[in-house]
Amino acid sequence: MAELAEGPPGGRTPSPGPGGAPGPPSPRAAGAAAGGALSPPGGARPPAAASKWVRLNVGGTYFVSTRQTLCREPKSFLCRLCCQDGPELGSDKDETGAYLIDRDPTYFGPILNYLRHGKLIINKELAEEGVLEEAEFYNIASLVRLVKERIRDNENRTSQGPVKHVYRVLQCQEEELTQMVSTMSDGWKFEQLISIGSSYNYGNEDQAEFLCVVSRELNNSTNGIVKEPSEKAKILQERGSRM
């Protein structure tokens, strides 16, 4: 019985060349013999765009974003950490390859969202001072200005105290209602209309009487400049003073 010759690994025998000699190995086999990595089936290659994503480990919480987003502020800490031309700042990475940043992750969300869409959005449970602290650490100048403006506006609103209103009760006849409503301006608002019945007869028709309650904010100043009431406001004040 003839012995079978053992072929090369893979169970394939090189096809004979001219004169019965074995033919040259295939390029794939030659690459494997030289120690090179075999290309994936179908010629697929790892996507080159994968490097645009950056993984951050901020205080133990992971965030994923693009280099384009993180580099939106050229002078910021995040841009210097992972800019395209090579990082200016050195930083350790964890076992997953994420940049390690020793900061509070609770306040990093508003920072990252601002870089994404340019808007300052802070949840009610977050302190604006905490967001300001992080914005200054990451050196995002435009965000620092926005947070300071919001803090200043809130302080001014708090220092003014609760808004107070002044109320006036105007007595008018039914035929005067339209004219009276048209004169409500300069902050006066209609609150309530109360019918008090008919006071007298005019011809064959009863003339109904009403009490109209109007109000406006007591503070009538802007930036310390007191505004003079207009003619329409003076009419309301005169009617109210006659009550």
Short mmCIF file of C-alpha atoms in Angstrom, two decimals:
data_model
loop_
_atom_site.label_atom_id
_atom_site.label_comp_id
_atom_site.label_asym_id
_atom_site.label_seq_id
_atom_site.Cartn_x
_atom_site.Cartn_y
_atom_site.Cartn_z
CA MET A 1 0.00 0.00 0.00
CA ALA A 2 1.40 3.38 -1.00
CA GLU A 3 2.08 5.85 1.80
CA LEU A 4 0.34 9.19 1.64
CA ALA A 5 2.67 12.16 1.77
CA GLU A 6 1.87 14.63 4.52
CA GLY A 7 0.83 17.96 3.02
CA PRO A 8 1.30 21.45 4.40
CA PRO A 9 -0.85 22.75 7.25
CA GLY A 10 -4.38 23.54 6.25
CA GLY A 11 -4.80 20.37 4.19
CA ARG A 12 -3.83 22.05 0.89
CA THR A 13 -1.06 20.78 -1.38
CA PRO A 14 0.75 23.40 -3.47
CA SER A 15 -0.13 22.98 -7.07
CA PRO A 16 2.79 21.67 -9.11
CA GLY A 17 4.68 24.08 -11.27
CA PRO A 18 6.32 23.45 -14.59
CA GLY A 19 8.06 20.07 -14.66
CA GLY A 20 6.17 18.79 -11.64
CA ALA A 21 7.97 21.09 -9.13
CA PRO A 22 5.91 22.71 -6.43
CA GLY A 23 4.66 26.16 -7.41
CA PRO A 24 5.44 29.35 -5.49
CA PRO A 25 3.43 29.92 -2.29
CA SER A 26 0.46 32.26 -2.40
CA PRO A 27 0.94 35.88 -1.20
CA ARG A 28 -1.21 35.13 1.86
CA ALA A 29 0.92 32.12 2.79
CA ALA A 30 4.12 34.08 2.14
CA GLY A 31 2.98 36.84 4.45
CA ALA A 32 2.18 34.37 7.21
CA ALA A 33 5.57 32.69 6.81
CA ALA A 34 7.32 36.04 7.14
CA GLY A 35 5.56 36.66 10.47
CA GLY A 36 3.18 39.38 9.17
CA ALA A 37 -0.45 39.71 10.35
CA LEU A 38 -3.02 38.26 8.04
CA SER A 39 -5.47 40.75 6.58
CA PRO A 40 -9.10 40.16 7.58
CA PRO A 41 -11.32 38.31 5.12
CA GLY A 42 -12.63 40.43 2.31
CA GLY A 43 -9.83 42.97 2.64
CA ALA A 44 -11.58 44.85 5.52
CA ARG A 45 -9.51 47.34 7.49
CA PRO A 46 -10.12 48.90 10.92
CA PRO A 47 -11.99 52.20 10.47
CA ALA A 48 -9.59 55.15 10.45
CA ALA A 49 -12.25 57.41 12.02
CA ALA A 50 -12.23 55.44 15.28
CA SER A 51 -9.48 57.68 16.68
CA LYS A 52 -11.78 60.72 16.65
CA TRP A 53 -13.56 59.42 19.76
CA VAL A 54 -12.03 60.15 23.16
CA ARG A 55 -12.81 58.38 26.41
CA LEU A 56 -12.51 60.32 29.67
CA ASN A 57 -12.50 58.98 33.21
CA VAL A 58 -13.58 61.95 35.33
CA GLY A 59 -13.53 61.04 39.01
CA GLY A 60 -14.48 57.44 38.24
CA THR A 61 -17.31 58.26 35.79
CA TYR A 62 -16.77 57.66 32.08
CA PHE A 63 -17.60 60.20 29.40
CA VAL A 64 -17.19 59.70 25.65
CA SER A 65 -16.95 62.57 23.18
CA THR A 66 -15.22 63.54 19.95
CA ARG A 67 -11.93 65.39 19.63
CA GLN A 68 -13.74 68.07 17.66
CA THR A 69 -16.04 68.77 20.62
CA LEU A 70 -13.27 68.72 23.22
CA CYS A 71 -11.10 71.02 21.11
CA ARG A 72 -13.80 73.64 20.52
CA GLU A 73 -12.03 75.98 22.95
CA PRO A 74 -8.40 75.98 21.70
CA LYS A 75 -6.92 77.20 25.00
CA SER A 76 -8.93 74.91 27.23
CA PHE A 77 -7.52 72.10 29.35
CA LEU A 78 -9.41 69.48 27.35
CA CYS A 79 -8.08 70.69 24.01
CA ARG A 80 -4.51 70.69 25.29
CA LEU A 81 -5.06 67.21 26.71
CA CYS A 82 -6.21 65.48 23.52
CA CYS A 83 -5.66 67.82 20.57
CA GLN A 84 -5.11 66.40 17.11
CA ASP A 85 -1.47 67.48 16.68
CA GLY A 86 -0.30 65.78 19.84
CA PRO A 87 -1.23 66.47 23.45
CA GLU A 88 0.45 69.38 25.22
CA LEU A 89 -0.43 68.02 28.66
CA GLY A 90 0.57 64.65 30.00
CA SER A 91 -2.07 62.52 31.64
CA ASP A 92 -2.25 58.98 32.90
CA LYS A 93 -4.71 56.55 31.36
CA ASP A 94 -6.61 53.73 33.00
CA GLU A 95 -6.73 50.12 31.83
CA THR A 96 -9.40 51.02 29.23
CA GLY A 97 -7.28 53.77 27.68
CA ALA A 98 -9.41 56.59 29.12
CA TYR A 99 -7.76 59.82 30.23
CA LEU A 100 -7.76 60.12 34.02
CA ILE A 101 -9.04 63.48 35.31
CA ASP A 102 -9.32 63.96 39.07
CA ARG A 103 -12.40 66.22 39.14
CA ASP A 104 -16.03 65.99 40.26
CA PRO A 105 -18.03 64.21 37.51
CA THR A 106 -21.29 65.77 38.75
CA TYR A 107 -20.36 69.15 37.31
CA PHE A 108 -18.62 67.85 34.20
CA GLY A 109 -21.93 67.24 32.38
CA PRO A 110 -22.75 70.96 31.91
CA ILE A 111 -19.15 71.57 30.80
CA LEU A 112 -19.28 68.89 28.12
CA ASN A 113 -22.76 69.88 26.93
CA TYR A 114 -21.66 73.50 26.54
CA LEU A 115 -18.81 72.37 24.29
CA ARG A 116 -21.29 70.32 22.28
CA HIS A 117 -23.97 72.94 21.57
CA GLY A 118 -22.79 76.24 23.06
CA LYS A 119 -25.65 76.59 25.56
CA LEU A 120 -25.46 76.80 29.33
CA ILE A 121 -27.89 74.26 30.82
CA ILE A 122 -27.69 73.60 34.57
CA ASN A 123 -30.03 71.23 36.38
CA LYS A 124 -31.86 72.64 39.37
CA GLU A 125 -30.05 70.34 41.78
CA LEU A 126 -26.63 71.67 40.71
CA ALA A 127 -25.05 74.76 42.24
CA GLU A 128 -24.00 77.37 39.71
CA GLU A 129 -20.90 78.08 41.77
CA GLY A 130 -19.81 74.45 41.26
CA VAL A 131 -20.17 74.77 37.48
CA LEU A 132 -18.17 78.02 37.63
CA GLU A 133 -15.39 76.30 39.55
CA GLU A 134 -15.13 73.56 36.90
CA ALA A 135 -15.32 76.02 34.00
CA GLU A 136 -12.39 77.92 35.48
CA PHE A 137 -10.41 74.70 36.00
CA TYR A 138 -10.93 73.60 32.39
CA ASN A 139 -10.12 77.18 31.27
CA ILE A 140 -13.23 77.70 29.13
CA ALA A 141 -13.35 81.51 29.12
CA SER A 142 -16.67 81.95 27.32
CA LEU A 143 -18.42 79.57 29.72
CA VAL A 144 -16.92 81.34 32.72
CA ARG A 145 -18.48 84.62 31.54
CA LEU A 146 -21.89 83.01 31.05
CA VAL A 147 -21.97 81.41 34.49
CA LYS A 148 -20.85 84.63 36.19
CA GLU A 149 -23.60 86.57 34.41
CA ARG A 150 -26.23 84.07 35.52
CA ILE A 151 -25.01 84.16 39.13
CA ARG A 152 -25.06 87.97 39.09
CA ASP A 153 -28.60 88.06 37.67
CA ASN A 154 -29.84 85.64 40.32
CA GLU A 155 -28.23 87.71 43.08
CA ASN A 156 -29.87 90.88 41.78
CA ARG A 157 -33.24 89.16 41.60
CA THR A 158 -32.87 87.89 45.16
CA SER A 159 -31.77 91.27 46.55
CA GLN A 160 -34.91 92.94 45.17
CA GLY A 161 -37.08 90.69 47.33
CA PRO A 162 -40.58 89.51 46.48
CA VAL A 163 -42.54 91.54 43.95
CA LYS A 164 -45.24 93.70 45.54
CA HIS A 165 -48.39 94.93 43.85
CA VAL A 166 -50.68 97.91 44.29
CA TYR A 167 -54.40 97.43 43.68
CA ARG A 168 -57.09 99.92 42.70
CA VAL A 169 -60.86 99.50 42.60
CA LEU A 170 -62.64 101.51 39.91
CA GLN A 171 -66.37 102.08 39.71
CA CYS A 172 -67.83 102.38 36.23
CA GLN A 173 -71.00 101.92 34.25
CA GLU A 174 -71.56 99.23 31.70
CA GLU A 175 -71.04 101.60 28.77
CA GLU A 176 -67.68 102.70 30.21
CA LEU A 177 -66.16 99.22 30.46
CA THR A 178 -64.68 99.19 26.96
CA GLN A 179 -63.08 102.58 27.40
CA MET A 180 -61.68 101.67 30.78
CA VAL A 181 -60.13 98.41 29.57
CA SER A 182 -58.51 100.24 26.64
CA THR A 183 -56.80 102.63 29.07
CA MET A 184 -55.04 99.88 31.02
CA SER A 185 -51.37 100.26 30.21
CA ASP A 186 -48.03 100.96 31.92
CA GLY A 187 -48.16 97.70 33.81
CA TRP A 188 -51.77 97.85 34.95
CA LYS A 189 -53.52 94.49 34.70
CA PHE A 190 -57.18 93.58 34.95
CA GLU A 191 -57.86 91.41 38.02
CA GLN A 192 -61.60 91.17 38.67
CA LEU A 193 -64.96 92.63 37.59
CA ILE A 194 -67.76 92.80 40.20
CA SER A 195 -71.34 93.69 39.37
CA ILE A 196 -73.08 95.87 41.96
CA GLY A 197 -76.48 95.98 40.22
CA SER A 198 -78.34 98.94 38.72
CA SER A 199 -77.97 102.31 40.40
CA TYR A 200 -80.46 104.38 38.41
CA ASN A 201 -82.69 104.38 35.36
CA TYR A 202 -81.74 106.23 32.22
CA GLY A 203 -84.77 106.52 30.01
CA ASN A 204 -86.36 103.09 29.84
CA GLU A 205 -83.11 101.15 30.46
CA ASP A 206 -81.36 100.26 33.66
CA GLN A 207 -77.68 101.30 33.84
CA ALA A 208 -75.60 98.56 35.48
CA GLU A 209 -72.74 99.52 37.77
CA PHE A 210 -69.49 97.56 38.12
CA LEU A 211 -66.42 97.53 40.29
CA CYS A 212 -63.24 96.81 38.34
CA VAL A 213 -60.14 95.68 40.25
CA VAL A 214 -56.78 96.40 38.56
CA SER A 215 -53.20 95.97 39.77
CA ARG A 216 -49.60 96.70 38.88
CA GLU A 217 -46.16 96.07 40.34
CA LEU A 218 -45.28 98.50 43.10
CA ASN A 219 -41.68 98.95 41.96
CA ASN A 220 -41.89 101.26 38.94
CA SER A 221 -38.21 101.81 38.33
CA THR A 222 -35.56 100.39 36.02
CA ASN A 223 -31.88 100.71 36.91
CA GLY A 224 -32.76 103.32 39.51
CA ILE A 225 -34.60 105.61 37.08
CA VAL A 226 -38.21 106.25 38.09
CA LYS A 227 -40.63 106.40 35.17
CA GLU A 228 -43.36 109.00 35.07
CA PRO A 229 -46.86 107.57 34.57
CA SER A 230 -48.43 108.16 31.20
CA GLU A 231 -51.73 109.95 30.61
CA LYS A 232 -53.63 106.66 30.53
CA ALA A 233 -52.17 105.65 33.86
CA LYS A 234 -53.07 109.00 35.35
CA ILE A 235 -56.70 108.47 34.30
CA LEU A 236 -56.78 105.18 36.20
CA GLN A 237 -55.20 106.79 39.23
CA GLU A 238 -57.72 109.66 39.21
CA ARG A 239 -60.65 107.24 38.96
CA GLY A 240 -59.26 105.18 41.80
CA SER A 241 -58.72 108.24 44.01
CA ARG A 242 -62.42 109.09 43.74
CA MET A 243 -63.39 105.78 45.35
#
